[in-house]
mmCIF file of C-alpha atoms in Angstrom:
data_model
loop_
_atom_site.group_PDB
_atom_site.id
_atom_site.type_symbol
_atom_site.label_atom_id
_atom_site.label_comp_id
_atom_site.label_asym_id
_atom_site.label_seq_id
_atom_site.Cartn_x
_atom_site.Cartn_y
_atom_site.Cartn_z
ATOM 1 C CA MET A 1 133.946 190.166 27.360
ATOM 2 C CA ALA A 2 135.662 187.416 25.384
ATOM 3 C CA VAL A 3 136.776 189.965 22.776
ATOM 4 C CA LEU A 4 138.207 192.231 25.485
ATOM 5 C CA GLU A 5 140.104 189.332 27.037
ATOM 6 C CA ARG A 6 141.480 188.407 23.637
ATOM 7 C CA LEU A 7 142.638 191.977 23.006
ATOM 8 C CA LYS A 8 144.219 192.093 26.444
ATOM 9 C CA SER A 9 146.147 188.887 25.762
ATOM 10 C CA LEU A 10 147.447 190.304 22.492
ATOM 11 C CA THR A 11 148.294 193.827 23.661
ATOM 12 C CA GLY A 12 149.579 192.987 27.118
ATOM 13 C CA PRO A 13 153.016 191.511 27.858
ATOM 14 C CA ALA A 14 153.615 188.602 25.495
ATOM 15 C CA CYS A 15 155.426 186.536 28.110
ATOM 16 C CA THR A 16 157.073 186.654 31.486
ATOM 17 C CA ALA A 17 160.791 187.280 31.935
ATOM 18 C CA GLU A 18 161.279 183.576 32.668
ATOM 19 C CA GLN A 19 159.418 182.559 29.510
ATOM 20 C CA TRP A 20 161.431 185.059 27.454
ATOM 21 C CA ASN A 21 164.669 183.531 28.715
ATOM 22 C CA GLU A 22 163.378 180.098 27.664
ATOM 23 C CA ILE A 23 162.507 181.125 24.113
ATOM 24 C CA ARG A 24 165.424 183.515 23.604
ATOM 25 C CA PRO A 25 167.823 180.905 22.137
ATOM 26 C CA ALA A 26 165.275 179.991 19.445
ATOM 27 C CA VAL A 27 164.493 183.668 18.805
ATOM 28 C CA SER A 28 168.182 184.552 18.480
ATOM 29 C CA SER A 29 168.812 181.686 16.090
ATOM 30 C CA GLU A 30 165.907 182.787 13.876
ATOM 31 C CA ASN A 31 166.989 186.442 14.051
ATOM 32 C CA ARG A 32 170.488 185.447 12.960
ATOM 33 C CA ARG A 33 169.081 183.735 9.859
ATOM 34 C CA CYS A 34 166.929 186.784 9.121
ATOM 35 C CA ILE A 35 169.908 189.150 9.417
ATOM 36 C CA LEU A 36 171.819 187.102 6.841
ATOM 37 C CA VAL A 37 168.872 187.093 4.432
ATOM 38 C CA VAL A 38 167.982 190.771 4.911
ATOM 39 C CA THR A 39 171.540 192.100 4.599
ATOM 40 C CA ALA A 40 172.181 189.945 1.521
ATOM 41 C CA ALA A 41 168.954 191.162 -0.118
ATOM 42 C CA PHE A 42 169.555 194.772 0.924
ATOM 43 C CA GLY A 43 173.130 194.678 -0.367
ATOM 44 C CA ALA A 44 171.929 193.218 -3.674
ATOM 45 C CA MET A 45 169.270 195.932 -3.938
ATOM 46 C CA MET A 46 171.886 198.629 -3.318
ATOM 47 C CA ALA A 47 174.112 197.086 -6.004
ATOM 48 C CA ILE A 48 171.218 197.238 -8.483
ATOM 49 C CA MET A 49 170.530 200.854 -7.505
ATOM 50 C CA LEU A 50 174.224 201.648 -7.989
ATOM 51 C CA VAL A 51 174.196 200.192 -11.496
ATOM 52 C CA ALA A 52 170.949 202.008 -12.303
ATOM 53 C CA SER A 53 172.441 205.290 -11.107
ATOM 54 C CA ARG A 54 174.928 205.092 -13.977
ATOM 55 C CA PHE A 55 172.048 205.403 -16.446
ATOM 56 C CA ILE A 56 169.454 207.481 -14.569
ATOM 57 C CA MET A 57 170.590 211.023 -13.963
ATOM 58 C CA ARG A 58 168.300 211.650 -10.996
ATOM 59 C CA MET A 59 169.750 208.667 -9.095
ATOM 60 C CA ARG A 60 173.361 209.639 -9.742
ATOM 61 C CA ALA A 61 173.512 212.034 -6.796
ATOM 62 C CA ALA A 62 172.917 209.127 -4.398
ATOM 63 C CA THR A 63 175.836 207.038 -5.708
ATOM 64 C CA VAL A 64 177.864 207.556 -2.545
ATOM 65 C CA LEU A 65 174.871 206.480 -0.442
ATOM 66 C CA TYR A 66 174.472 203.236 -2.424
ATOM 67 C CA VAL A 67 178.173 202.416 -2.097
ATOM 68 C CA ALA A 68 178.150 203.115 1.642
ATOM 69 C CA MET A 69 175.088 200.918 2.156
ATOM 70 C CA ILE A 70 176.687 198.065 0.192
ATOM 71 C CA PHE A 71 179.742 198.125 2.441
ATOM 72 C CA ILE A 72 177.627 198.349 5.610
ATOM 73 C CA ALA A 73 175.397 195.464 4.483
ATOM 74 C CA LEU A 74 178.431 193.332 3.635
ATOM 75 C CA ALA A 75 180.028 194.136 6.993
ATOM 76 C CA ILE A 76 176.901 193.182 8.949
ATOM 77 C CA PHE A 77 176.543 190.004 6.871
ATOM 78 C CA ALA A 78 180.172 189.005 7.472
ATOM 79 C CA ILE A 79 179.999 189.687 11.211
ATOM 80 C CA THR A 80 176.717 187.786 11.542
ATOM 81 C CA ALA A 81 178.136 184.808 9.653
ATOM 82 C CA HIS A 82 180.908 184.548 12.250
ATOM 83 C CA VAL A 83 178.646 185.053 15.283
ATOM 84 C CA LYS A 84 177.439 181.836 16.885
ATOM 85 C CA PRO A 85 173.667 181.350 17.363
ATOM 86 C CA GLU A 86 174.149 181.174 21.133
ATOM 87 C CA ASP A 87 175.772 184.652 21.241
ATOM 88 C CA GLU A 88 172.409 186.243 21.973
ATOM 89 C CA HIS A 89 173.686 189.684 23.000
ATOM 90 C CA ASP A 90 175.745 190.084 19.818
ATOM 91 C CA ILE A 91 172.806 188.992 17.675
ATOM 92 C CA ASP A 92 170.544 191.547 19.393
ATOM 93 C CA ILE A 93 173.009 194.304 18.489
ATOM 94 C CA LEU A 94 173.173 193.099 14.881
ATOM 95 C CA VAL A 95 169.364 193.023 14.650
ATOM 96 C CA TYR A 96 169.113 196.702 15.498
ATOM 97 C CA LEU A 97 172.090 197.588 13.306
ATOM 98 C CA THR A 98 170.249 195.950 10.409
ATOM 99 C CA ILE A 99 166.957 197.714 11.139
ATOM 100 C CA CYS A 100 168.661 201.074 11.627
ATOM 101 C CA THR A 101 170.727 200.663 8.449
ATOM 102 C CA THR A 102 167.618 200.229 6.299
ATOM 103 C CA LEU A 103 165.750 203.061 8.036
ATOM 104 C CA VAL A 104 168.701 205.464 7.923
ATOM 105 C CA TYR A 105 169.144 204.678 4.221
ATOM 106 C CA SER A 106 165.485 205.440 3.496
ATOM 107 C CA THR A 107 165.695 208.592 5.650
ATOM 108 C CA ILE A 108 168.713 209.998 3.810
ATOM 109 C CA LEU A 109 167.327 209.008 0.407
ATOM 110 C CA GLY A 110 163.921 210.571 1.105
ATOM 111 C CA THR A 111 165.256 213.846 2.488
ATOM 112 C CA ALA A 112 168.816 214.771 1.496
ATOM 113 C CA PHE A 113 168.570 213.303 -2.036
ATOM 114 C CA CYS A 114 164.880 213.898 -2.801
ATOM 115 C CA THR A 115 164.264 217.378 -1.486
ATOM 116 C CA ASP A 116 161.578 218.198 -4.058
ATOM 117 C CA GLN A 117 159.535 214.994 -3.754
ATOM 118 C CA VAL A 118 157.373 213.271 -1.198
ATOM 119 C CA ALA A 119 159.479 210.649 0.594
ATOM 120 C CA THR A 120 158.144 207.185 -0.197
ATOM 121 C CA ALA A 121 161.039 204.957 0.827
ATOM 122 C CA TYR A 122 160.840 205.663 4.563
ATOM 123 C CA PRO A 123 157.153 204.666 5.001
ATOM 124 C CA ALA A 124 157.844 201.420 3.127
ATOM 125 C CA PHE A 125 160.932 200.537 5.151
ATOM 126 C CA VAL A 126 159.481 201.564 8.514
ATOM 127 C CA LEU A 127 156.565 199.203 7.911
ATOM 128 C CA ALA A 128 158.597 196.280 6.576
ATOM 129 C CA ALA A 129 161.993 196.163 8.276
ATOM 130 C CA PRO A 130 160.934 195.689 11.933
ATOM 131 C CA LEU A 131 158.470 192.940 10.976
ATOM 132 C CA LEU A 132 161.344 190.724 9.861
ATOM 133 C CA PHE A 133 162.767 190.279 13.360
ATOM 134 C CA THR A 134 161.530 189.094 16.739
ATOM 135 C CA ASP A 135 162.217 190.930 19.972
ATOM 136 C CA GLN A 136 160.300 192.514 22.803
ATOM 137 C CA ALA A 137 157.834 194.982 21.284
ATOM 138 C CA SER A 138 158.969 197.884 23.465
ATOM 139 C CA LYS A 139 162.539 197.663 22.131
ATOM 140 C CA ILE A 140 161.539 197.622 18.480
ATOM 141 C CA GLY A 141 159.009 200.391 19.153
ATOM 142 C CA THR A 142 161.757 202.535 20.686
ATOM 143 C CA CYS A 143 163.941 201.921 17.635
ATOM 144 C CA ILE A 144 161.132 203.023 15.293
ATOM 145 C CA VAL A 145 160.500 206.192 17.324
ATOM 146 C CA ALA A 146 164.214 207.092 17.326
ATOM 147 C CA ASP A 147 164.531 206.611 13.565
ATOM 148 C CA THR A 148 161.351 208.592 12.944
ATOM 149 C CA LEU A 149 162.716 211.490 14.994
ATOM 150 C CA LEU A 150 165.843 211.364 12.820
ATOM 151 C CA PHE A 151 163.636 211.485 9.717
ATOM 152 C CA VAL A 152 161.781 214.531 11.064
ATOM 153 C CA VAL A 153 165.057 216.342 11.753
ATOM 154 C CA MET A 154 166.376 215.465 8.283
ATOM 155 C CA ALA A 155 163.130 216.595 6.632
ATOM 156 C CA LEU A 156 163.296 219.935 8.415
ATOM 157 C CA ALA A 157 166.928 220.339 7.373
ATOM 158 C CA PHE A 158 166.765 219.267 3.704
ATOM 159 C CA ASP A 159 163.200 219.179 2.352
ATOM 160 C CA GLU A 160 161.841 222.048 0.332
ATOM 161 C CA PRO A 161 159.191 223.912 2.357
ATOM 162 C CA ALA A 162 156.329 222.584 0.236
ATOM 163 C CA PHE A 163 157.146 218.972 1.191
ATOM 164 C CA VAL A 164 158.196 219.275 4.842
ATOM 165 C CA ALA A 165 154.756 218.996 6.431
ATOM 166 C CA ASN A 166 153.700 216.161 4.121
ATOM 167 C CA ASP A 167 156.845 214.125 4.788
ATOM 168 C CA ILE A 168 156.691 214.619 8.554
ATOM 169 C CA MET A 169 153.006 213.712 8.677
ATOM 170 C CA ASN A 170 153.534 210.582 6.563
ATOM 171 C CA SER A 171 156.534 209.461 8.609
ATOM 172 C CA CYS A 172 154.663 209.842 11.896
ATOM 173 C CA ILE A 173 151.534 208.083 10.611
ATOM 174 C CA PHE A 174 153.439 205.146 9.141
ATOM 175 C CA ALA A 175 155.677 204.905 12.210
ATOM 176 C CA GLY A 176 152.579 204.739 14.419
ATOM 177 C CA VAL A 177 151.036 202.072 12.196
ATOM 178 C CA SER A 178 154.323 200.151 12.231
ATOM 179 C CA ILE A 179 154.499 200.247 16.039
ATOM 180 C CA GLY A 180 150.906 199.016 16.293
ATOM 181 C CA ILE A 181 151.416 196.209 13.777
ATOM 182 C CA ASN A 182 154.692 195.182 15.379
ATOM 183 C CA PHE A 183 153.195 195.192 18.866
ATOM 184 C CA TYR A 184 150.464 192.830 17.695
ATOM 185 C CA THR A 185 152.564 190.533 15.501
ATOM 186 C CA LEU A 186 155.463 190.319 17.958
ATOM 187 C CA ASN A 187 153.132 189.370 20.794
ATOM 188 C CA VAL A 188 151.573 186.675 18.616
ATOM 189 C CA LYS A 189 154.992 185.350 17.531
ATOM 190 C CA ILE A 190 156.334 185.333 21.085
ATOM 191 C CA GLN A 191 153.213 183.617 22.414
ATOM 192 C CA GLN A 192 153.600 180.986 19.690
ATOM 193 C CA GLU A 193 157.225 180.404 20.704
ATOM 194 C CA CYS A 194 156.154 180.071 24.345
ATOM 195 C CA THR A 195 153.522 177.541 23.289
ATOM 196 C CA LYS A 196 156.168 175.563 21.382
ATOM 197 C CA ILE A 197 158.345 175.467 24.497
ATOM 198 C CA ARG A 198 155.426 174.319 26.651
ATOM 199 C CA LEU A 199 154.487 171.591 24.171
ATOM 200 C CA SER A 200 158.117 170.512 23.960
ATOM 201 C CA ASP A 201 158.301 170.334 27.746
ATOM 202 C CA LEU A 202 155.123 168.264 27.889
ATOM 203 C CA SER A 203 156.557 165.763 25.431
ATOM 204 C CA SER A 204 160.090 165.618 26.828
ATOM 205 C CA LYS A 205 159.954 166.516 30.536
ATOM 206 C CA ASP A 206 158.559 164.807 33.601
ATOM 207 C CA LEU A 207 155.804 167.028 35.010
ATOM 208 C CA LEU A 208 156.598 166.276 38.657
ATOM 209 C CA THR A 209 160.381 166.537 38.757
ATOM 210 C CA HIS A 210 160.989 168.676 35.629
ATOM 211 C CA VAL A 211 163.817 166.432 34.460
ATOM 212 C CA ARG A 212 163.693 164.710 31.086
ATOM 213 C CA ASN A 213 161.172 161.889 30.826
ATOM 214 C CA ARG A 214 161.115 158.363 29.427
ATOM 215 C CA ASN A 215 160.165 159.589 25.963
ATOM 216 C CA SER A 216 163.192 161.890 25.855
ATOM 217 C CA TYR A 217 165.355 159.087 27.259
ATOM 218 C CA GLU A 218 164.379 156.731 24.435
ATOM 219 C CA GLN A 219 165.104 159.414 21.834
ATOM 220 C CA MET A 220 168.541 160.193 23.277
ATOM 221 C CA LEU A 221 169.752 156.583 23.367
ATOM 222 C CA SER A 222 170.804 156.829 19.737
ATOM 223 C CA GLU A 223 172.236 160.338 20.153
ATOM 224 C CA TYR A 224 174.793 159.820 22.906
ATOM 225 C CA PRO A 225 177.070 157.379 21.018
ATOM 226 C CA LEU A 226 177.336 159.966 18.229
ATOM 227 C CA ARG A 227 178.102 162.818 20.622
ATOM 228 C CA CYS A 228 180.844 161.175 22.647
ATOM 229 C CA ARG A 229 184.468 161.457 21.582
ATOM 230 C CA LYS A 230 186.165 159.960 24.650
ATOM 231 C CA ALA A 231 183.795 158.095 26.953
ATOM 232 C CA LEU A 232 180.214 157.915 28.172
ATOM 233 C CA CYS A 233 179.228 157.433 31.796
ATOM 234 C CA CYS A 234 175.842 156.118 32.910
ATOM 235 C CA ILE A 235 174.604 156.632 36.466
ATOM 236 C CA PHE A 236 171.580 154.568 37.469
ATOM 237 C CA ALA A 237 169.728 155.785 40.579
ATOM 238 C CA ASP A 238 166.849 154.057 42.352
ATOM 239 C CA LEU A 239 164.996 155.377 45.402
ATOM 240 C CA ASN A 240 164.902 153.042 48.385
ATOM 241 C CA GLY A 241 161.596 152.672 50.188
ATOM 242 C CA LEU A 242 159.475 154.926 47.984
ATOM 243 C CA HIS A 243 156.641 152.394 47.871
ATOM 244 C CA GLU A 244 156.555 152.103 51.661
ATOM 245 C CA LEU A 245 156.756 155.882 52.067
ATOM 246 C CA ASN A 246 153.741 156.333 49.800
ATOM 247 C CA GLU A 247 151.772 153.783 51.832
ATOM 248 C CA VAL A 248 152.722 155.157 55.245
ATOM 249 C CA ALA A 249 153.000 158.929 54.708
ATOM 250 C CA GLY A 250 150.996 159.407 51.520
ATOM 251 C CA HIS A 251 151.920 160.194 47.934
ATOM 252 C CA ALA A 252 152.693 163.826 48.754
ATOM 253 C CA ALA A 253 155.643 162.632 50.834
ATOM 254 C CA GLY A 254 156.747 160.352 48.003
ATOM 255 C CA ASP A 255 156.499 163.212 45.525
ATOM 256 C CA ALA A 256 158.612 165.395 47.816
ATOM 257 C CA MET A 257 161.269 162.677 47.914
ATOM 258 C CA LEU A 258 161.293 162.406 44.117
ATOM 259 C CA LYS A 259 161.650 166.186 43.792
ATOM 260 C CA CYS A 260 164.486 166.224 46.311
ATOM 261 C CA VAL A 261 166.391 163.532 44.407
ATOM 262 C CA SER A 262 165.826 165.150 41.008
ATOM 263 C CA THR A 263 166.969 168.537 42.319
ATOM 264 C CA GLU A 264 170.220 167.106 43.661
ATOM 265 C CA LEU A 265 170.886 165.240 40.410
ATOM 266 C CA LYS A 266 170.212 168.345 38.309
ATOM 267 C CA THR A 267 172.450 170.451 40.533
ATOM 268 C CA ALA A 268 175.306 167.966 40.280
ATOM 269 C CA PHE A 269 175.095 166.878 36.642
ATOM 270 C CA GLY A 270 172.957 169.414 34.773
ATOM 271 C CA GLU A 271 169.289 169.448 33.858
ATOM 272 C CA ASP A 272 169.763 168.030 30.356
ATOM 273 C CA ALA A 273 171.697 164.994 31.625
ATOM 274 C CA VAL A 274 169.044 163.645 34.020
ATOM 275 C CA PHE A 275 166.165 161.364 33.014
ATOM 276 C CA ARG A 276 163.326 159.911 35.074
ATOM 277 C CA ILE A 277 162.679 156.591 33.382
ATOM 278 C CA GLY A 278 160.353 154.971 35.919
ATOM 279 C CA GLY A 279 158.409 155.640 39.071
ATOM 280 C CA ASP A 280 161.492 155.646 41.296
ATOM 281 C CA GLU A 281 164.310 155.305 38.735
ATOM 282 C CA PHE A 282 166.591 157.999 37.351
ATOM 283 C CA VAL A 283 169.357 157.723 34.772
ATOM 284 C CA VAL A 284 172.145 160.256 34.236
ATOM 285 C CA PHE A 285 174.398 160.330 31.162
ATOM 286 C CA ILE A 286 177.714 162.189 31.265
ATOM 287 C CA CYS A 287 179.592 162.578 28.001
ATOM 288 C CA ASP A 288 183.326 163.436 27.810
ATOM 289 C CA ARG A 289 183.193 165.626 30.898
ATOM 290 C CA SER A 290 185.050 164.033 33.803
ATOM 291 C CA SER A 291 187.186 161.120 34.874
ATOM 292 C CA GLU A 292 185.748 158.022 36.544
ATOM 293 C CA LYS A 293 187.208 159.126 39.862
ATOM 294 C CA GLU A 294 185.613 162.579 39.624
ATOM 295 C CA ILE A 295 182.204 161.145 38.731
ATOM 296 C CA ALA A 296 182.383 158.664 41.604
ATOM 297 C CA SER A 297 183.239 161.551 43.921
ATOM 298 C CA GLN A 298 180.273 163.557 42.632
ATOM 299 C CA VAL A 299 177.916 160.623 43.123
ATOM 300 C CA GLU A 300 179.222 160.120 46.652
ATOM 301 C CA GLU A 301 178.606 163.799 47.422
ATOM 302 C CA VAL A 302 175.044 163.589 46.046
ATOM 303 C CA TYR A 303 174.485 160.433 48.104
ATOM 304 C CA ARG A 304 175.604 162.188 51.304
ATOM 305 C CA ARG A 305 173.385 165.200 50.693
ATOM 306 C CA LEU A 306 170.383 162.987 50.018
ATOM 307 C CA GLU A 307 171.036 160.896 53.120
ATOM 308 C CA SER A 308 171.144 164.083 55.211
ATOM 309 C CA SER A 309 167.664 164.866 53.830
ATOM 310 C CA SER A 310 166.427 161.336 54.697
ATOM 311 C CA CYS A 311 166.282 160.418 51.010
ATOM 312 C CA HIS A 312 167.812 156.969 50.565
ATOM 313 C CA VAL A 313 169.022 156.259 47.031
ATOM 314 C CA SER A 314 171.056 153.422 45.537
ATOM 315 C CA PHE A 315 173.485 154.293 42.744
ATOM 316 C CA GLY A 316 175.214 152.304 40.029
ATOM 317 C CA ILE A 317 177.928 153.678 37.749
ATOM 318 C CA ALA A 318 179.222 152.285 34.455
ATOM 319 C CA TRP A 319 181.631 153.554 31.792
ATOM 320 C CA GLN A 320 182.306 152.808 28.152
ATOM 321 C CA LYS A 321 184.969 154.349 25.956
ATOM 322 C CA ALA A 322 184.206 155.816 22.553
ATOM 323 C CA PRO A 323 183.948 155.365 19.643
ATOM 324 C CA ILE A 324 181.928 152.155 20.078
ATOM 325 C CA VAL A 325 179.364 152.590 22.850
ATOM 326 C CA ASP A 326 176.880 149.805 23.544
ATOM 327 C CA MET A 327 174.072 151.749 25.207
ATOM 328 C CA ALA A 328 172.075 148.693 26.257
ATOM 329 C CA GLY A 329 175.142 147.061 27.793
ATOM 330 C CA LEU A 330 176.223 150.292 29.488
ATOM 331 C CA ILE A 331 172.821 150.859 31.089
ATOM 332 C CA LYS A 332 172.516 147.211 32.129
ATOM 333 C CA LYS A 333 175.911 147.327 33.824
ATOM 334 C CA ALA A 334 174.985 150.499 35.738
ATOM 335 C CA GLU A 335 171.660 148.926 36.724
ATOM 336 C CA ARG A 336 173.397 145.808 38.062
ATOM 337 C CA GLN A 337 175.722 147.985 40.125
ATOM 338 C CA MET A 338 172.698 149.826 41.462
ATOM 339 C CA TYR A 339 171.063 146.561 42.603
ATOM 340 C CA VAL A 340 174.267 145.554 44.385
ATOM 341 C CA SER A 341 174.126 148.861 46.240
ATOM 342 C CA LYS A 342 170.418 148.414 46.952
ATOM 343 C CA ARG A 343 170.885 144.925 48.438
ATOM 344 C CA ARG A 344 173.684 146.245 50.616
ATOM 345 C CA TYR A 345 171.431 149.074 51.851
ATOM 346 C CA TYR A 346 168.581 146.747 52.834
ATOM 347 C CA GLU A 347 170.931 144.221 54.432
ATOM 348 C CA GLN A 348 172.465 146.955 56.579
ATOM 349 C CA ALA A 349 168.998 148.241 57.450
ATOM 350 C CA GLY A 350 167.864 144.716 58.391
ATOM 351 C CA ILE A 351 164.971 144.797 55.930
ATOM 352 C CA ASP A 352 163.924 141.572 54.195
ATOM 353 C CA ARG A 353 163.217 142.393 50.533
ATOM 354 C CA ARG A 354 163.019 138.841 49.195
ATOM 355 C CA GLY A 355 160.374 138.548 46.538
ATOM 356 C CA ARG A 356 160.527 142.261 45.711
ATOM 357 C CA ARG A 357 162.572 143.532 42.802
ATOM 358 C CA ASP A 358 162.520 147.182 43.879
#
């Protein structure tokens, strides 16, 4: 039973659509690097074959093919070098252009230029080329099937009769093996990427609110001064009455309040900008994005929405201009502003908070 479950996990869908979207940036970045390496190596191989064709009579007929492949490899390399890692759709297209280029080359070489020999290049390329890239197994499988059909057509058109059946049988067998190997290895690779994302989330995200946690906050304190070119804004938010809510209505009610606040902060300022640094404390960093007036307006809008949901939060806002940003001083200033707002809230509510810091 355990073996069957293991096989099912490896042959079934590697991840959900949501998980795929999470790992896709990392996959695209890695695929981009692979395209550059593969096209450079393939172009170099074609250049060597071109030189060799000057001395080996049998290879001379394929000179035009080698030249064409060199230009195609250089073109794909140049385009990929100019494509940004975040341009996922463009990288996907380049992945399949690279795979198809190598398979079409081996197809033409093994049929049109080697009519009286068993084709050996196509089985080698159909096994190797798809393994170099990561994508959903069904897409790469479809690509292999399409290229194999092209090989079959080319074999029927160009091979001598004595070699047609052998070439077609070999191409189909190796294509089937390639699809099976790719299905397995791609699922393993994708599952590993999903595991990396989950581990990263565990180390950097708060499990309850799904914003960044204290650990991530500490790591980013040294990053923000380097990122900012104009100014850095710090928003310090503290929930009012969370302790009392937990005592009166239970921790489920307190958790719901924390989720409500985190959702509003993420909606307003972006998921990567929000940190939960304590039980009822959130910090938001905004780098070079808006003016002080616009940020204050955003905070006021968040405050109103939270109040309408019976979530009472005190906010403090502080700014520092680049290039010298004192993170400790910036955060302390925002925290002091937050406590001014908190005292005002409790005074207006007629609640005596003397002796309590929160």
